[in-house]
Amino acid sequence: MADLERGTGGLTRRDLLKGTLLLGGGLLAASDSLAQIVRGKPKSNEIFHLNLTARPMSFPILPGEATQTWSYEGTYLSGIAAPRAGYLGPILRVKRDAYLTVDFTNLLPEETTVHWHGLDVPAIMDGHPMMAVAPGQKFNFAFRMLNRGGTYWFHPHPHMRTAYQVMMGMAGVLVVEDPAETGLNLPSGSRDRVYVIQDRTFDAQNQWSYNPGGAGGFLGTRIVINGQVEVVEEVGTAVYRLRFLNGSNTRIYKLGWSNGMPMTVIAGDHGLLTAPRQLPYVMLSPGERVEIWADFREVPLGQVVTLQSQTFDPGWTGGPATLPQGYYCHLMDFRVAQALQDTRTLPATLSKIEPYRLEDATNQSNPRVISITRASAQWLLNGAPYGLYDILPNEIVPRGELQVWEFRNDTGMNIMAHPMHLHSAPFQILDRTTLPAFQTYYDTVKLGLVDEGWKDTFLIMPGQRVRILTKFPNFTGRFLYHCHNLEHEDMGMMRNFDIV
Ligand code: C2O
Ligand code: CU
Ligand code: CU
């Protein structure tokens, strides 16, 4: 019974399509299938309904010709267009516990899916490549927002085409608003801003120039923030809550302020940390999010503070690039243009997070090992490439069981940094160990890793082992774990896992 309420309960895709078709007709007539999807009956005021279309579009980015993109377009049921960020899709703000229905239409010339990165949703709603939507077809998503407040995102996940579609412009942000945050007096409204950081290469006609690269993946030559180049944001002498998402395929950022202000981190992938952290810089690898308390109150009026990506040494990067991994980049400028009154103080305590304990893990001395390997110029996990329907015995995980997983990035000849990502519920990072021969690379990033709080993606440096504590309390079914270097993902550095 619990499975029927919480899992996909053995529903076939056809059953679900039937169920979601009913959804399109009105949520109030909830069918049995719907009940399995959303767990309980929605109150009408908690329903968030969006039409989402993936289609070719074009946006002016550089002076001159507009850039042809593939983009998401969102329209609320009320007919109002959701605010977008250039070629990127809508920035959605949804309340925790709300019921989402998203009527998705694929108007791209190839199949796609929509994956809700970081959201704890039923397997059938997770945008698994198995659920590909053909050109011209629709899929209706319906799920409840179980996640805590935080900055999440959505992007395509079709088999071997994720990197290409994201590079074309397909990504959007979903901010979950949480009543648990009220009372903290964090900056809100126009002082709560979202920035998606990407790198791209343009050809002479201002069009995307994309080369998936070799072992390393795609590294662009230009920084694009929310779909624009050379971004200058106006701020006042006040505190801002800046949410950053690394939406790049391969590039890892080492975020720092040009004027030496600390990076005051208040949140990671899944919302607020227990307490703020003041770091000299923050590492942000593809797929990760971080929220910064940016205090411009002491900055003289008229001054510009630059957000930069500082130099670091990633180790082997898989080949040459025009702007290599780990090189300095100018990301965006904040111009302090207005005198404002702001007396807020940084809260000492931000949220409660119950720490998982290794001694509670069912496999505490026998971790589930995931080795990053490479064979025949292909990145693999435990020596196996991705197969749409492949599952190995060690990829079956009991729902609700606390387990320790150990990622190993220390075997073979070609060892490089990878952002590793798990679908379904978030995890906690237990510890990292680094082989002495690789310590020099780690030393260039280690002060900026936000390993606290709830994570869904983490950077594993070369020569490292990272142990994480996982638990998937809510849904059964087939999910994915993979490298969020999207070229690596597409070349097979991804596997299914089944929660049973
Ligand atoms: Cu954002 Cu499976 O990925
Ligand atoms: Cu994901
Ligand atoms: Cu990788």
Coordinates of C-alpha atoms and ligand atoms in Angstrom, one line a residue:
M1 CA 0.0 0.0 0.0
A2 CA 2.8 2.4 1.0
D3 CA 4.3 1.7 -2.4
L4 CA 1.0 2.6 -4.2
E5 CA 1.0 6.0 -2.4
R6 CA 4.6 6.7 -2.6
G7 CA 6.1 4.9 -5.6
T8 CA 5.0 4.6 -9.1
G9 CA 3.3 1.4 -8.0
G10 CA 4.1 -0.6 -11.1
L11 CA 2.3 1.9 -13.4
T12 CA 3.1 1.5 -17.0
R13 CA 3.9 4.5 -19.2
R14 CA 0.5 4.0 -20.9
D15 CA -1.4 4.1 -17.6
L16 CA 0.4 7.3 -16.7
L17 CA -0.2 9.0 -19.9
K18 CA -3.9 8.1 -19.4
G19 CA -3.7 9.6 -15.9
T20 CA -2.0 12.7 -17.0
L21 CA -4.4 13.2 -19.8
L22 CA -7.1 13.4 -17.2
L23 CA -4.9 16.0 -15.4
G24 CA -5.1 18.2 -18.4
G25 CA -8.8 18.2 -18.1
G26 CA -8.8 19.6 -14.6
L27 CA -7.1 18.6 -11.4
L28 CA -10.3 18.5 -9.3
A29 CA -11.4 15.3 -11.0
A30 CA -8.3 13.5 -9.7
S31 CA -8.1 10.0 -11.1
D32 CA -6.7 7.0 -9.2
S33 CA -3.5 7.2 -11.2
L34 CA -3.2 10.9 -10.3
A35 CA -3.5 10.0 -6.7
Q36 CA -0.4 7.8 -7.1
I37 CA 1.5 10.5 -8.7
V38 CA 0.8 13.4 -6.4
R39 CA 0.2 11.6 -3.1
G40 CA -3.0 13.0 -1.7
K41 CA -5.5 15.5 -3.0
P42 CA -4.4 19.0 -3.8
K43 CA -6.1 22.1 -2.4
S44 CA -6.8 24.2 -5.4
N45 CA -4.8 27.2 -4.1
E46 CA -1.6 25.1 -4.1
I47 CA -1.7 24.2 -7.7
F48 CA 0.9 25.6 -10.0
H49 CA 0.1 25.0 -13.7
L50 CA 2.5 25.7 -16.5
N51 CA 2.5 25.1 -20.2
L52 CA 6.1 24.5 -21.2
T53 CA 7.2 24.3 -24.8
A54 CA 10.6 23.4 -26.2
R55 CA 11.2 25.0 -29.5
P56 CA 13.7 26.7 -31.8
M57 CA 13.8 30.4 -31.0
S58 CA 16.3 33.3 -31.6
F59 CA 17.7 35.9 -29.3
P60 CA 20.0 38.9 -29.8
I61 CA 23.1 38.1 -27.7
L62 CA 26.0 39.8 -29.6
P63 CA 25.7 43.0 -31.6
G64 CA 24.4 42.1 -35.1
E65 CA 22.7 38.9 -36.0
A66 CA 20.5 37.1 -33.4
T67 CA 21.5 33.7 -32.2
Q68 CA 19.4 30.7 -33.2
T69 CA 18.7 28.6 -30.1
W70 CA 16.6 25.8 -28.7
S71 CA 14.7 27.1 -25.7
Y72 CA 12.0 26.5 -23.2
E73 CA 9.0 28.8 -23.2
G74 CA 6.7 28.8 -20.2
T75 CA 3.2 30.2 -20.0
Y76 CA 1.1 30.0 -16.8
L77 CA -2.4 28.6 -17.1
S78 CA -3.6 32.2 -16.6
G79 CA -2.0 32.9 -20.0
I80 CA 0.8 35.0 -18.5
A81 CA 4.3 34.3 -19.8
A82 CA 6.7 33.2 -17.1
P83 CA 9.6 35.6 -16.9
R84 CA 12.6 34.3 -18.8
A85 CA 16.3 34.9 -18.8
G86 CA 17.4 35.4 -22.4
Y87 CA 17.5 32.1 -24.3
L88 CA 17.2 30.3 -21.0
G89 CA 13.7 29.1 -20.0
P90 CA 11.5 30.6 -17.3
I91 CA 12.7 31.2 -13.8
L92 CA 9.9 29.6 -11.9
R93 CA 9.1 30.3 -8.3
V94 CA 7.0 27.6 -6.6
K95 CA 6.0 27.1 -3.0
R96 CA 7.1 24.1 -1.1
D97 CA 4.3 21.4 -1.0
A98 CA 2.5 22.9 -4.0
Y99 CA 1.2 20.6 -6.7
L100 CA 2.8 21.2 -10.1
T101 CA 1.3 20.3 -13.4
V102 CA 3.4 21.0 -16.4
D103 CA 2.0 20.4 -19.8
F104 CA 5.0 19.9 -21.9
T105 CA 5.1 20.1 -25.7
N106 CA 8.2 19.2 -27.8
L107 CA 8.5 21.4 -30.9
L108 CA 12.1 20.5 -31.4
P109 CA 13.2 18.5 -34.5
E110 CA 14.3 15.6 -32.2
E111 CA 13.2 13.8 -29.1
T112 CA 13.8 15.3 -25.7
T113 CA 12.8 14.9 -22.0
V114 CA 12.5 17.4 -19.2
H115 CA 14.5 16.5 -16.1
W116 CA 13.9 18.4 -12.8
H117 CA 17.4 18.5 -11.5
G118 CA 17.4 18.1 -7.7
L119 CA 13.6 17.6 -7.3
D120 CA 12.4 14.5 -5.5
V121 CA 9.8 13.3 -7.9
P122 CA 8.3 9.9 -8.9
A123 CA 10.6 8.0 -11.4
I124 CA 8.0 8.4 -14.2
M125 CA 8.2 12.3 -13.7
D126 CA 12.0 12.5 -13.6
G127 CA 12.6 12.9 -17.4
H128 CA 14.5 9.6 -17.7
P129 CA 15.7 9.1 -21.3
M130 CA 13.4 6.2 -21.5
M131 CA 10.5 8.7 -21.4
A132 CA 11.7 10.6 -24.5
V133 CA 9.0 12.8 -26.0
A134 CA 9.0 12.6 -29.8
P135 CA 8.9 15.8 -32.0
G136 CA 5.4 17.2 -31.9
Q137 CA 4.3 15.1 -28.9
K138 CA 3.3 16.1 -25.4
F139 CA 3.9 14.9 -21.9
N140 CA 2.1 16.0 -18.8
F141 CA 4.1 16.2 -15.7
A142 CA 2.3 16.2 -12.3
F143 CA 4.1 16.0 -9.0
R144 CA 4.2 17.5 -5.6
M145 CA 7.0 19.9 -4.5
L146 CA 8.5 17.8 -1.7
N147 CA 11.8 19.6 -1.8
R148 CA 12.9 22.2 0.8
G149 CA 13.4 25.8 -0.2
G150 CA 16.3 26.1 -2.6
T151 CA 17.5 26.8 -6.2
Y152 CA 16.8 23.9 -8.5
W153 CA 16.7 23.7 -12.3
F154 CA 15.4 21.8 -15.3
H155 CA 17.0 20.6 -18.5
P156 CA 16.7 18.0 -21.2
H157 CA 18.0 14.4 -20.6
P158 CA 17.5 12.5 -23.8
H159 CA 19.8 9.6 -24.6
M160 CA 23.2 10.9 -25.8
R161 CA 21.8 14.3 -26.7
T162 CA 21.8 16.1 -23.3
A163 CA 25.0 18.1 -23.9
Y164 CA 23.9 19.3 -27.3
Q165 CA 20.4 20.3 -26.3
V166 CA 21.6 22.2 -23.1
M167 CA 24.3 23.9 -25.2
M168 CA 21.6 25.0 -27.7
G169 CA 19.9 26.9 -24.8
M170 CA 17.6 24.4 -23.0
A171 CA 17.6 25.0 -19.3
G172 CA 15.5 26.8 -16.8
V173 CA 15.5 27.6 -13.1
L174 CA 13.0 26.6 -10.4
V175 CA 13.2 28.3 -7.1
V176 CA 11.3 26.6 -4.2
E177 CA 10.0 29.1 -1.7
D178 CA 9.8 27.7 1.8
P179 CA 7.9 29.1 4.8
A180 CA 10.8 27.8 6.9
E181 CA 12.8 30.8 5.5
T182 CA 10.4 33.5 6.6
G183 CA 11.6 35.0 9.9
L184 CA 15.3 35.0 8.7
N185 CA 14.8 38.3 7.0
L186 CA 16.9 37.3 4.1
P187 CA 16.9 39.7 1.1
S188 CA 13.8 39.2 -1.0
G189 CA 12.0 40.7 -4.0
S190 CA 14.5 42.5 -6.3
R191 CA 17.3 41.8 -3.9
D192 CA 16.9 38.0 -4.5
R193 CA 18.4 37.3 -7.9
V194 CA 19.2 34.2 -9.9
Y195 CA 22.2 33.9 -12.2
V196 CA 22.9 31.0 -14.5
I197 CA 26.6 30.8 -15.5
Q198 CA 27.5 29.2 -18.9
D199 CA 30.2 29.3 -21.4
R200 CA 29.7 29.3 -25.1
T201 CA 31.5 29.8 -28.4
F202 CA 30.1 31.9 -31.2
D203 CA 30.9 31.7 -34.9
A204 CA 31.4 34.8 -37.1
Q205 CA 27.7 34.9 -37.7
N206 CA 26.9 35.0 -34.0
Q207 CA 25.7 31.4 -34.0
W208 CA 26.6 28.7 -31.5
S209 CA 29.8 26.9 -32.4
Y210 CA 29.8 23.6 -30.7
N211 CA 32.5 20.9 -30.6
P212 CA 31.9 18.3 -28.0
G213 CA 35.6 18.0 -27.5
G214 CA 37.6 14.9 -26.7
A215 CA 38.1 13.4 -23.2
G216 CA 37.6 16.8 -21.6
G217 CA 34.2 18.0 -22.9
F218 CA 33.1 21.4 -24.3
L219 CA 34.8 24.5 -23.1
G220 CA 33.5 27.8 -24.6
T221 CA 35.4 31.0 -25.1
R222 CA 32.7 33.4 -23.8
I223 CA 31.0 33.7 -20.5
V224 CA 27.2 34.0 -20.7
I225 CA 25.1 35.0 -17.7
N226 CA 21.4 34.4 -17.9
G227 CA 21.8 34.4 -21.7
Q228 CA 23.7 37.6 -22.0
V229 CA 27.4 38.5 -22.4
E230 CA 29.3 41.2 -20.5
V231 CA 26.6 41.6 -17.9
V232 CA 26.7 44.6 -15.6
E233 CA 24.1 44.4 -12.8
E234 CA 23.0 47.5 -10.9
V235 CA 22.8 47.1 -7.2
G236 CA 22.6 49.5 -4.2
T237 CA 24.4 49.7 -0.9
A238 CA 22.4 46.8 0.5
V239 CA 22.6 43.1 1.0
Y240 CA 21.6 40.8 -1.9
R241 CA 20.8 37.1 -2.0
L242 CA 22.5 35.9 -5.2
R243 CA 21.7 32.4 -6.4
F244 CA 24.2 30.9 -8.8
L245 CA 23.7 27.9 -11.0
N246 CA 26.5 26.4 -13.0
G247 CA 24.6 25.6 -16.2
S248 CA 27.8 24.9 -18.2
N249 CA 28.5 21.6 -19.9
T250 CA 32.1 21.2 -18.6
R251 CA 33.5 24.4 -17.1
I252 CA 34.0 24.5 -13.4
Y253 CA 34.1 28.0 -11.7
K254 CA 36.0 29.2 -8.7
L255 CA 33.9 32.2 -7.8
G256 CA 35.4 35.1 -6.0
W257 CA 34.9 38.9 -5.6
S258 CA 37.4 41.2 -7.2
N259 CA 37.6 43.5 -4.1
G260 CA 38.5 40.7 -1.7
M261 CA 35.1 40.5 0.0
P262 CA 34.6 37.0 1.4
M263 CA 32.1 34.7 -0.4
T264 CA 29.5 34.3 2.3
V265 CA 27.7 31.1 1.5
I266 CA 24.2 30.7 2.9
A267 CA 22.9 27.8 0.7
G268 CA 24.1 25.0 -1.4
D269 CA 22.3 22.6 -3.9
H270 CA 19.2 22.1 -1.7
G271 CA 18.8 25.3 0.1
L272 CA 20.1 26.9 3.3
L273 CA 23.0 25.5 5.2
T274 CA 22.7 25.2 9.0
A275 CA 25.0 28.3 9.3
P276 CA 26.6 30.7 6.9
R277 CA 30.2 30.1 5.8
Q278 CA 32.7 32.7 4.9
L279 CA 35.0 31.4 2.2
P280 CA 37.8 33.1 0.2
Y281 CA 36.2 31.6 -3.0
V282 CA 33.5 29.0 -3.9
M283 CA 33.8 26.1 -6.3
L284 CA 30.8 25.6 -8.5
S285 CA 31.0 22.6 -10.9
P286 CA 28.4 21.9 -13.6
G287 CA 24.9 21.3 -12.1
E288 CA 25.8 22.7 -8.7
R289 CA 24.1 25.7 -7.0
V290 CA 25.2 28.1 -4.4
E291 CA 23.6 31.1 -2.7
I292 CA 25.7 34.0 -1.6
W293 CA 24.9 36.7 0.9
A294 CA 26.4 39.7 -1.0
D295 CA 26.9 42.7 1.2
F296 CA 27.5 45.8 -0.9
R297 CA 26.9 48.3 2.0
E298 CA 30.6 49.2 2.4
V299 CA 31.3 49.5 -1.3
P300 CA 31.6 53.2 -2.4
L301 CA 28.9 54.5 -4.7
G302 CA 29.8 54.2 -8.3
Q303 CA 32.3 51.3 -7.8
V304 CA 32.2 48.1 -9.7
V305 CA 32.7 44.7 -8.0
T306 CA 33.5 41.9 -10.4
L307 CA 32.6 38.3 -9.9
Q308 CA 35.5 36.4 -11.3
S309 CA 36.4 32.8 -11.8
Q310 CA 39.9 32.5 -10.3
T311 CA 42.7 30.3 -11.5
F312 CA 42.9 26.8 -10.2
D313 CA 44.8 23.6 -11.3
P314 CA 42.3 20.9 -12.3
G315 CA 45.0 18.4 -13.2
W316 CA 44.6 16.6 -16.5
T317 CA 41.9 18.2 -18.6
G318 CA 41.7 15.8 -21.5
G319 CA 43.2 18.1 -24.2
P320 CA 43.8 21.7 -25.2
A321 CA 41.2 24.4 -25.3
T322 CA 41.2 28.1 -26.2
L323 CA 40.1 29.0 -22.7
P324 CA 41.2 26.0 -20.7
Q325 CA 39.6 24.6 -17.6
G326 CA 40.9 26.4 -14.5
Y327 CA 41.9 29.6 -16.3
Y328 CA 40.8 33.0 -15.0
C329 CA 37.4 34.3 -16.4
H330 CA 35.7 37.6 -15.9
L331 CA 32.1 36.5 -15.1
M332 CA 30.0 39.6 -14.4
D333 CA 30.1 43.1 -12.8
F334 CA 28.0 44.5 -10.0
R335 CA 27.9 48.3 -10.1
V336 CA 26.9 49.9 -6.9
A337 CA 24.7 52.6 -8.3
Q338 CA 22.3 53.6 -5.5
A339 CA 22.5 54.6 -1.9
L340 CA 20.1 52.4 0.1
Q341 CA 19.3 51.8 3.8
D342 CA 19.6 48.2 4.8
T343 CA 20.1 47.2 8.4
R344 CA 19.6 43.5 8.2
T345 CA 22.2 41.1 9.8
L346 CA 23.4 37.8 8.6
P347 CA 21.6 35.2 10.7
A348 CA 23.9 32.9 12.7
T349 CA 21.5 30.0 12.2
L350 CA 19.9 29.4 8.9
S351 CA 18.2 26.1 9.0
K352 CA 18.0 22.7 10.7
I353 CA 19.6 19.7 8.9
E354 CA 19.6 16.4 10.6
P355 CA 23.0 14.9 10.0
Y356 CA 23.1 11.3 8.7
R357 CA 25.5 9.2 10.7
L358 CA 27.8 6.6 9.2
E359 CA 27.0 4.2 12.1
D360 CA 23.4 4.2 11.0
A361 CA 24.2 3.1 7.4
T362 CA 23.3 -0.5 6.7
N363 CA 26.6 -1.0 4.8
Q364 CA 28.8 1.2 7.0
S365 CA 32.0 -0.9 6.5
N366 CA 31.1 -2.1 3.0
P367 CA 30.4 1.0 0.9
R368 CA 28.7 0.8 -2.5
V369 CA 31.7 1.6 -4.7
I370 CA 31.4 3.7 -7.8
S371 CA 34.8 3.8 -9.7
I372 CA 35.3 6.3 -12.4
T373 CA 37.1 4.4 -15.2
R374 CA 38.1 5.0 -18.8
A375 CA 38.4 2.5 -21.6
S376 CA 38.5 2.9 -25.4
A377 CA 38.4 6.7 -25.1
Q378 CA 35.1 6.5 -23.2
W379 CA 34.4 7.5 -19.6
L380 CA 32.6 4.8 -17.6
L381 CA 31.3 4.0 -14.2
N382 CA 32.6 0.7 -12.7
G383 CA 33.7 -0.2 -16.2
A384 CA 30.2 -0.2 -17.7
P385 CA 28.8 2.3 -20.2
Y386 CA 25.2 3.5 -20.2
G387 CA 22.5 1.3 -21.4
L388 CA 18.9 2.6 -21.4
Y389 CA 17.6 -0.6 -19.8
D390 CA 20.8 -1.8 -18.0
I391 CA 20.8 -2.5 -14.3
L392 CA 23.4 -4.4 -12.3
P393 CA 22.9 -6.0 -9.0
N394 CA 24.8 -3.3 -7.2
E395 CA 22.5 -0.7 -8.7
I396 CA 19.4 -1.8 -6.8
V397 CA 18.8 0.2 -3.6
P398 CA 16.1 -0.4 -1.0
R399 CA 13.9 2.6 -0.5
G400 CA 14.4 4.3 2.9
E401 CA 17.7 2.6 3.7
L402 CA 20.7 4.8 4.8
Q403 CA 23.7 3.7 2.8
V404 CA 27.3 4.9 2.3
W405 CA 28.5 5.2 -1.3
E406 CA 32.1 5.7 -2.2
F407 CA 33.1 7.4 -5.4
R408 CA 36.6 6.6 -6.5
N409 CA 38.5 8.8 -8.9
D410 CA 42.0 7.3 -8.5
T411 CA 42.4 4.5 -10.9
G412 CA 43.9 4.3 -14.4
M413 CA 46.1 6.6 -16.4
N414 CA 43.8 9.5 -17.2
I415 CA 42.3 11.0 -14.1
M416 CA 40.4 14.3 -14.2
A417 CA 37.9 16.2 -12.1
H418 CA 34.2 15.2 -12.5
P419 CA 31.0 16.7 -11.1
M420 CA 29.0 13.6 -9.9
H421 CA 25.2 13.8 -9.7
L422 CA 22.5 11.5 -8.3
H423 CA 18.8 11.8 -9.2
S424 CA 16.0 11.4 -6.6
A425 CA 16.5 12.5 -3.0
P426 CA 19.6 14.6 -1.9
F427 CA 22.5 13.1 0.0
Q428 CA 25.1 14.3 2.5
I429 CA 28.9 14.3 2.0
L430 CA 30.7 12.3 4.6
D431 CA 34.4 12.8 3.8
R432 CA 37.1 13.1 1.1
T433 CA 40.5 11.5 0.9
T434 CA 43.2 12.5 -1.6
L435 CA 46.2 10.5 -2.8
P436 CA 49.4 12.4 -1.9
A437 CA 50.4 12.6 -5.6
F438 CA 47.2 14.6 -6.4
Q439 CA 47.2 16.9 -3.3
T440 CA 48.6 19.8 -5.3
Y441 CA 45.5 20.0 -7.5
Y442 CA 43.2 19.7 -4.5
D443 CA 45.1 22.5 -2.7
T444 CA 43.9 25.0 -5.4
V445 CA 40.2 24.3 -4.8
K446 CA 39.8 22.9 -1.3
L447 CA 39.0 26.1 0.6
G448 CA 36.0 26.6 -1.7
L449 CA 34.1 23.3 -1.5
V450 CA 30.7 23.6 0.1
D451 CA 30.3 20.0 1.3
E452 CA 27.9 20.9 4.0
G453 CA 24.1 20.7 3.7
W454 CA 22.0 18.7 1.2
K455 CA 23.7 17.9 -2.1
D456 CA 22.8 16.4 -5.4
T457 CA 26.0 17.2 -7.3
F458 CA 29.6 17.3 -6.0
L459 CA 33.0 17.9 -7.5
I460 CA 35.4 15.0 -7.2
M461 CA 39.0 16.0 -7.8
P462 CA 41.5 13.8 -9.4
G463 CA 43.1 11.3 -7.0
Q464 CA 40.1 11.5 -4.6
R465 CA 37.7 9.2 -2.9
V466 CA 34.5 10.8 -1.7
R467 CA 32.1 9.0 0.6
I468 CA 28.4 10.2 0.7
L469 CA 25.5 9.1 2.8
T470 CA 22.3 8.4 0.7
K471 CA 18.7 7.7 1.5
F472 CA 15.8 7.6 -0.9
P473 CA 12.7 7.8 1.3
N474 CA 10.0 8.6 -1.1
F475 CA 9.8 7.0 -4.5
T476 CA 10.6 3.6 -6.1
G477 CA 11.6 3.2 -9.7
R478 CA 14.4 3.8 -12.1
F479 CA 16.7 6.8 -11.6
L480 CA 20.1 7.9 -12.9
Y481 CA 23.5 8.7 -11.5
H482 CA 26.1 10.3 -13.7
C483 CA 28.8 12.7 -14.4
H484 CA 27.3 16.2 -14.9
N485 CA 30.0 17.0 -17.4
L486 CA 27.4 16.7 -20.1
E487 CA 29.8 15.4 -22.8
H488 CA 30.9 12.7 -20.3
E489 CA 27.3 11.9 -19.5
D490 CA 26.4 11.5 -23.2
M491 CA 29.5 9.3 -23.9
G492 CA 28.3 6.8 -21.3
M493 CA 29.4 8.1 -17.9
M494 CA 26.0 7.4 -16.5
R495 CA 24.1 4.4 -15.1
N496 CA 20.6 3.6 -13.9
F497 CA 19.8 2.7 -10.4
D498 CA 16.6 1.2 -9.1
I499 CA 15.0 2.1 -5.9
V500 CA 12.9 -0.8 -4.8
Ligands
C2O1 CU1 21.0 17.8 -14.1 CU2 20.7 13.8 -14.6 O1 20.9 15.8 -14.4
CU2 CU 19.4 15.5 -12.0
CU3 CU 33.0 13.4 -16.0

